Coordinates of C-alpha atoms (C1' of nucleotides) in Angstrom, one line a residue:
Chain A
M1 CA 168.1 109.6 87.6
I2 CA 165.6 112.4 87.8
N3 CA 167.3 114.3 90.6
Q4 CA 169.6 116.4 88.7
K5 CA 167.0 118.0 86.6
L6 CA 164.7 118.3 89.5
L7 CA 167.2 120.1 91.5
E8 CA 167.9 122.4 88.6
W9 CA 164.3 123.2 88.4
F10 CA 164.1 123.7 92.1
D11 CA 166.9 126.3 92.1
Q12 CA 164.9 128.3 89.6
N13 CA 161.5 127.8 91.0
K14 CA 161.5 127.1 94.6
R15 CA 158.9 128.8 96.7
N16 CA 159.9 131.4 99.3
L17 CA 158.3 130.1 102.5
P18 CA 158.9 131.2 106.0
W19 CA 160.0 127.9 107.4
R20 CA 162.7 127.8 104.6
H21 CA 164.5 130.8 106.4
G22 CA 166.3 130.5 109.7
R23 CA 166.1 126.5 109.3
N24 CA 166.5 124.4 112.4
P25 CA 164.9 121.3 113.5
Y26 CA 162.4 123.1 115.6
R27 CA 161.1 125.1 112.8
V28 CA 161.1 122.3 110.3
W29 CA 159.1 120.1 113.0
I30 CA 156.4 122.8 113.7
S31 CA 156.0 123.5 110.0
E32 CA 155.6 119.8 109.1
I33 CA 153.0 119.2 111.7
M34 CA 151.0 122.3 110.6
L35 CA 151.3 121.2 106.9
Q36 CA 149.8 117.8 107.7
Q37 CA 146.6 117.7 105.4
T38 CA 146.7 121.5 105.3
Q39 CA 147.4 123.7 102.5
V40 CA 150.5 125.9 102.5
K41 CA 148.7 129.1 101.9
T42 CA 146.6 128.5 105.1
V43 CA 149.7 127.5 107.2
I44 CA 151.8 130.5 106.4
P45 CA 150.1 133.0 108.8
Y46 CA 149.8 130.4 111.5
F47 CA 153.4 129.5 111.3
N48 CA 154.5 133.1 111.6
K49 CA 152.3 133.8 114.5
W50 CA 153.6 130.7 116.2
M51 CA 157.2 131.6 115.8
E52 CA 156.7 135.1 117.0
K53 CA 155.4 133.8 120.2
Y54 CA 157.3 130.5 120.4
P55 CA 160.6 131.0 118.6
N56 CA 162.3 127.9 120.1
L57 CA 161.7 124.7 122.2
E58 CA 162.5 126.4 125.5
S59 CA 159.8 129.1 125.0
L60 CA 157.2 126.4 124.1
K61 CA 158.3 124.3 127.1
N62 CA 157.3 127.2 129.4
A63 CA 153.9 127.9 127.7
K64 CA 150.4 127.2 128.8
Y65 CA 148.4 124.9 126.6
D66 CA 145.5 127.4 126.6
D67 CA 147.8 129.9 125.0
I68 CA 149.1 127.4 122.5
I69 CA 145.7 126.2 121.3
K70 CA 144.8 129.8 120.9
I71 CA 147.5 130.3 118.2
W72 CA 146.3 127.0 116.6
E73 CA 142.6 128.1 116.6
G74 CA 141.0 127.7 113.2
L75 CA 143.9 125.4 111.7
G76 CA 141.9 122.3 112.4
Y77 CA 143.0 118.8 113.4
Y78 CA 143.5 120.0 117.0
S79 CA 145.2 116.9 118.3
R80 CA 148.3 118.0 116.3
C81 CA 148.5 120.8 118.6
K82 CA 148.2 118.6 121.7
N83 CA 150.7 116.3 120.3
I84 CA 153.3 119.1 119.9
Y85 CA 152.7 120.0 123.5
S86 CA 153.1 116.5 124.9
A87 CA 156.1 115.9 122.6
V88 CA 157.8 119.1 124.0
Q89 CA 157.5 117.8 127.5
K90 CA 159.0 114.5 126.3
I91 CA 162.0 116.2 124.8
T92 CA 164.5 116.5 127.7
T93 CA 167.8 117.4 126.1
S94 CA 168.4 118.2 122.4
F95 CA 165.9 117.7 119.6
P96 CA 166.0 114.0 118.5
K97 CA 168.1 113.2 115.5
T98 CA 167.2 109.5 114.7
Y99 CA 164.2 108.0 113.1
E100 CA 163.4 105.9 116.1
E101 CA 163.5 108.8 118.4
L102 CA 161.4 111.0 116.0
V103 CA 158.6 108.5 115.4
S104 CA 158.4 108.0 119.2
L105 CA 157.2 111.4 119.6
P106 CA 153.4 112.0 119.4
G107 CA 152.3 113.4 116.1
I108 CA 155.4 112.3 114.2
G109 CA 154.8 109.3 112.0
D110 CA 156.8 107.8 109.2
Y111 CA 156.5 110.7 106.8
T112 CA 157.2 113.5 109.3
A113 CA 160.2 111.7 110.7
K114 CA 161.8 111.1 107.3
T115 CA 161.1 114.5 106.1
I116 CA 162.8 116.1 109.2
L117 CA 165.7 113.9 108.8
A118 CA 166.2 114.9 105.2
I119 CA 165.4 118.8 105.6
A120 CA 166.8 119.6 109.0
Y121 CA 169.7 117.0 109.2
N122 CA 170.5 116.3 105.6
N123 CA 169.9 112.6 106.0
Q124 CA 169.4 110.2 102.9
A125 CA 165.8 109.9 103.8
V126 CA 162.6 110.4 101.7
G127 CA 159.3 111.4 103.3
I128 CA 156.5 110.6 100.9
D129 CA 153.6 112.7 101.2
T130 CA 150.6 113.0 98.9
N131 CA 152.7 115.1 96.4
L132 CA 155.6 112.7 96.2
E133 CA 153.3 109.8 96.1
R134 CA 151.4 111.3 93.0
I135 CA 154.4 112.1 91.3
G136 CA 155.8 108.5 91.8
Y137 CA 152.6 107.0 90.4
R138 CA 152.7 109.3 87.4
Q139 CA 156.4 108.6 86.7
L140 CA 156.0 104.9 86.9
G141 CA 152.5 105.0 85.1
L142 CA 150.7 103.3 87.8
K143 CA 146.9 103.8 88.4
A144 CA 145.7 101.4 91.0
K145 CA 146.6 102.2 94.6
S146 CA 147.8 99.0 96.0
K147 CA 150.4 97.8 98.5
R148 CA 152.6 96.5 95.6
N149 CA 152.4 99.6 93.6
Q150 CA 153.0 101.7 96.8
Q151 CA 156.3 99.8 97.4
R152 CA 157.3 100.5 93.7
V153 CA 156.7 104.2 94.2
I154 CA 158.8 104.1 97.4
N155 CA 161.6 102.2 95.7
F156 CA 161.5 104.7 92.7
L157 CA 161.6 107.7 95.0
E158 CA 164.4 106.4 97.3
K159 CA 166.5 105.1 94.5
N160 CA 166.4 108.8 93.1
Q161 CA 167.3 110.5 96.2
S162 CA 170.1 113.0 95.9
K163 CA 173.4 112.3 97.6
D164 CA 174.3 115.8 97.9
R165 CA 171.2 117.6 98.5
P166 CA 168.6 115.1 100.1
G167 CA 166.5 117.8 101.8
D168 CA 166.3 119.8 98.6
Y169 CA 165.3 116.6 96.7
N170 CA 162.2 116.3 99.1
E171 CA 161.3 119.8 98.8
A172 CA 161.8 119.8 95.0
L173 CA 159.2 117.1 94.7
M174 CA 156.8 118.9 96.9
D175 CA 157.2 122.1 95.0
L176 CA 156.7 120.2 91.7
G177 CA 153.6 118.5 93.1
S178 CA 152.0 121.7 94.2
S179 CA 152.7 123.7 91.1
L180 CA 153.0 121.7 87.9
C181 CA 152.0 118.1 88.8
K182 CA 148.9 118.8 90.8
A183 CA 145.9 116.4 91.6
Y184 CA 143.4 118.1 89.2
T185 CA 145.7 119.8 86.7
T186 CA 149.1 119.3 85.2
F187 CA 151.4 121.6 83.3
C188 CA 153.6 118.8 81.8
K189 CA 155.3 121.0 79.2
Q190 CA 157.2 122.8 81.9
C191 CA 158.0 119.7 83.9
P192 CA 161.7 119.1 84.3
I193 CA 161.2 115.2 84.5
K194 CA 158.6 114.6 81.9
S195 CA 160.9 112.7 79.8
S196 CA 160.7 109.8 82.2
C197 CA 157.1 110.2 83.0
K198 CA 154.8 107.4 81.8
A199 CA 151.7 109.4 82.7
F200 CA 152.9 112.2 80.5
K201 CA 153.2 109.8 77.6
S202 CA 149.6 108.7 78.1
S203 CA 146.8 111.1 77.0
S204 CA 145.6 112.0 80.5
P205 CA 148.3 112.2 83.2
T206 CA 145.7 113.2 85.9
K207 CA 144.3 109.8 85.8
Y208 CA 147.4 108.6 87.7
P209 CA 146.7 107.4 90.3
T210 CA 143.0 106.6 90.4
P211 CA 141.2 108.8 92.8
K212 CA 139.9 107.1 95.8
I213 CA 136.1 107.0 96.4
S214 CA 135.2 108.5 99.7
K215 CA 132.1 107.4 101.5
K216 CA 129.2 109.8 102.1
L217 CA 129.2 111.6 105.3
P218 CA 126.2 111.8 107.6
T219 CA 124.6 115.2 108.7
Y220 CA 123.4 115.7 112.2
D221 CA 120.8 118.2 113.5
I222 CA 122.3 120.2 116.5
A223 CA 120.7 122.7 118.8
V224 CA 123.0 125.2 120.7
S225 CA 122.1 128.2 122.9
V226 CA 123.9 131.2 123.9
I227 CA 123.0 131.5 127.6
K228 CA 123.0 135.2 128.8
F229 CA 122.9 136.2 132.3
D230 CA 123.8 139.5 134.0
N231 CA 125.4 140.6 130.8
R232 CA 127.5 137.6 130.5
V233 CA 127.5 134.4 128.4
L234 CA 128.3 130.9 129.2
I235 CA 131.1 129.0 127.5
S236 CA 132.4 125.4 128.4
K237 CA 135.6 123.8 127.5
R238 CA 135.9 120.4 125.7
E239 CA 138.6 118.5 127.5
N240 CA 140.0 115.0 126.9
T241 CA 137.9 114.6 123.9
K242 CA 139.1 113.4 120.5
F243 CA 137.0 115.9 118.8
L244 CA 137.8 119.7 119.2
S245 CA 139.8 119.0 122.3
G246 CA 140.8 122.0 124.2
L247 CA 138.3 124.3 122.5
W248 CA 135.5 126.3 124.2
E249 CA 131.9 126.4 122.9
F250 CA 128.3 127.3 123.6
P251 CA 126.4 124.4 125.2
G252 CA 124.0 122.2 123.1
G253 CA 123.6 118.9 121.6
K254 CA 121.9 116.6 119.1
I255 CA 118.2 117.1 118.2
E256 CA 116.6 113.6 118.7
K257 CA 114.2 112.1 116.3
N258 CA 110.7 113.5 116.6
E259 CA 112.0 116.3 118.6
S260 CA 111.7 120.0 117.8
A261 CA 114.8 122.1 117.9
E262 CA 113.3 124.1 120.7
I263 CA 112.4 121.0 122.9
A264 CA 115.9 119.7 122.2
I265 CA 117.8 122.8 123.4
I266 CA 115.6 122.9 126.6
R267 CA 116.4 119.3 127.2
E268 CA 120.1 119.7 126.4
L269 CA 120.5 122.7 128.6
K270 CA 118.9 120.9 131.4
E271 CA 121.2 117.9 131.0
E272 CA 124.4 119.8 130.5
T273 CA 123.9 122.8 132.9
N274 CA 120.9 121.8 135.1
L275 CA 119.4 125.3 134.2
N276 CA 115.7 125.5 133.5
I277 CA 115.1 127.6 130.3
K278 CA 111.5 128.5 129.7
T279 CA 111.6 130.4 126.4
P280 CA 114.7 130.1 124.3
T281 CA 114.6 132.5 121.3
Y282 CA 115.6 131.1 117.9
L283 CA 118.3 133.2 116.2
G284 CA 119.0 131.4 112.9
S285 CA 120.6 128.2 111.5
I286 CA 124.3 127.4 110.6
K287 CA 125.7 124.7 108.2
H288 CA 129.1 123.3 109.0
Q289 CA 131.2 120.5 107.6
Y290 CA 133.6 118.7 109.8
S291 CA 136.1 116.0 108.5
H292 CA 133.8 113.1 108.9
F293 CA 130.2 114.5 109.4
G294 CA 128.2 117.6 108.6
V295 CA 125.9 119.4 111.0
N296 CA 122.8 121.8 110.8
I297 CA 122.9 124.0 113.8
A298 CA 119.7 125.7 115.2
L299 CA 121.0 128.6 117.3
F300 CA 119.1 129.9 120.2
I301 CA 119.6 132.6 123.0
S302 CA 118.3 132.0 126.3
Y303 CA 117.9 134.2 129.5
P304 CA 117.7 132.1 132.7
K305 CA 115.9 133.9 135.5
S306 CA 118.4 132.3 138.0
I307 CA 121.7 130.4 137.7
S308 CA 121.7 129.2 141.5
N309 CA 121.2 125.8 140.3
L310 CA 123.9 125.7 137.6
S311 CA 125.8 122.6 137.4
I312 CA 128.4 121.6 134.8
K313 CA 130.9 118.7 134.7
Q314 CA 133.2 120.4 132.3
D315 CA 135.3 123.5 132.9
Y316 CA 133.1 126.6 132.3
K317 CA 133.1 130.4 132.4
W318 CA 130.7 133.3 132.4
I319 CA 132.4 135.8 130.1
Q320 CA 131.8 139.2 128.7
I321 CA 130.9 138.7 125.1
D322 CA 133.7 141.1 124.2
D323 CA 136.2 138.8 125.8
I324 CA 135.3 135.8 123.6
D325 CA 138.4 136.3 121.4
K326 CA 140.6 135.4 124.4
Y327 CA 139.3 131.8 123.9
A328 CA 139.9 129.3 121.1
L329 CA 136.7 128.3 119.5
P330 CA 135.9 125.9 116.7
K331 CA 134.9 127.3 113.3
A332 CA 131.2 126.6 113.9
N333 CA 131.1 128.7 117.0
H334 CA 132.5 131.6 115.1
K335 CA 129.7 131.4 112.7
M336 CA 127.3 131.6 115.7
L337 CA 129.2 134.8 116.8
D338 CA 128.7 136.3 113.3
I339 CA 124.9 135.8 114.0
L340 CA 125.0 137.3 117.4
R341 CA 127.0 140.4 116.2
K342 CA 124.4 141.0 113.4
L343 CA 121.7 141.3 116.0
D344 CA 123.4 144.5 117.4
Chain B
dA1 C1' 142.5 98.1 108.1
dA2 C1' 139.0 101.2 108.5
dC3 C1' 137.8 105.0 110.8
dC4 C1' 138.4 109.3 113.2
dC5 C1' 140.3 113.9 113.1
dG6 C1' 138.9 120.6 110.8
dT7 C1' 139.0 123.7 107.6
dG8 C1' 139.6 125.9 103.2
dG9 C1' 140.4 125.3 98.4
dT10 C1' 139.5 123.3 93.7
dT11 C1' 137.1 121.3 89.7
Chain C
dT1 C1' 127.7 121.7 93.7
dA2 C1' 129.0 117.4 95.3
dA3 C1' 133.1 115.3 95.5
dC4 C1' 137.7 115.4 96.2
dC5 C1' 142.1 117.3 97.7
dA6 C1' 145.6 119.4 100.9
dA7 C1' 153.8 118.7 103.4
dG8 C1' 149.2 112.5 107.7
dG9 C1' 148.9 110.5 112.4
dG10 C1' 146.5 107.7 116.0
dT11 C1' 143.9 103.9 117.1

DNA sequence: AACCCGTGGTT
DNA sequence: TAACCAAGGGT
């Protein structure tokens, strides 16, 4: 059993993290959602801001989504935020306590359900995230990521679960994976469970498991314009979209083949807003990487003579540029604001 | 089952 | 620096 040495190491080396204080199911839940595919260092300030404004389920139940997404702004994977919001509406009485209830909530899958069970309720569950998975593959000396090997890892990690401290067992493995048994680097000499580790016995532990090959991401050319009228700018809200849902942005769209950026932005603004822009002014370009594609954005500023024929399907607003920080924007739009500010 | 879903960090 | 990783889930 590896759990005894693991827990001894944890008692000496555990990280001091905000969600490890004042522990309750609500705080564990919010932290786990924020931490999905997101580094601890990134999450900490977001978690603290969130708890300052929404310290419990009740306060969240009474909140407006526009205020919630503003807290989430910049954290990415915005459907997580929407899932929290709709989960809150589904929780009518107390916070769910069983696996079935937990996974039935939007945004909670197998990992998150089991981790909440172990950490918040001290159940004998093992939530296997990328840290635990990597440690399992290394302990067992497995390289190929296959269904069979995955099951071996699950069996190994569950077999070693601690009877007394199941939550600490989960967190000990996470801390070990993030400090000593990292993806690119290992510090095997300090590892409390190296004696049972087959990857340690090999010459190169970081080769376990074999890294996955990701496919190349496409890049798209985009044209975007700040539209200024009467000392205000136009922003519109992305709603009911899978991508950047609930966030505000400046209008624009893809540059078609054989089309200049200037022609594209005139066409896009006509299609989106029905405004006729005669002479958009080019301000600069922005590169940005999303999770599954990259963009090169040509940024313009436009001054319509009239907005009497304005027509937009989405929610939109004319705002003072100084009020922009009241709205949640994607990172790419913040890069645009940086260019705008440099003009002044 | 493969793809979609953000952003920042690491080698 | 391009590729890959980070407390995954939804479809």
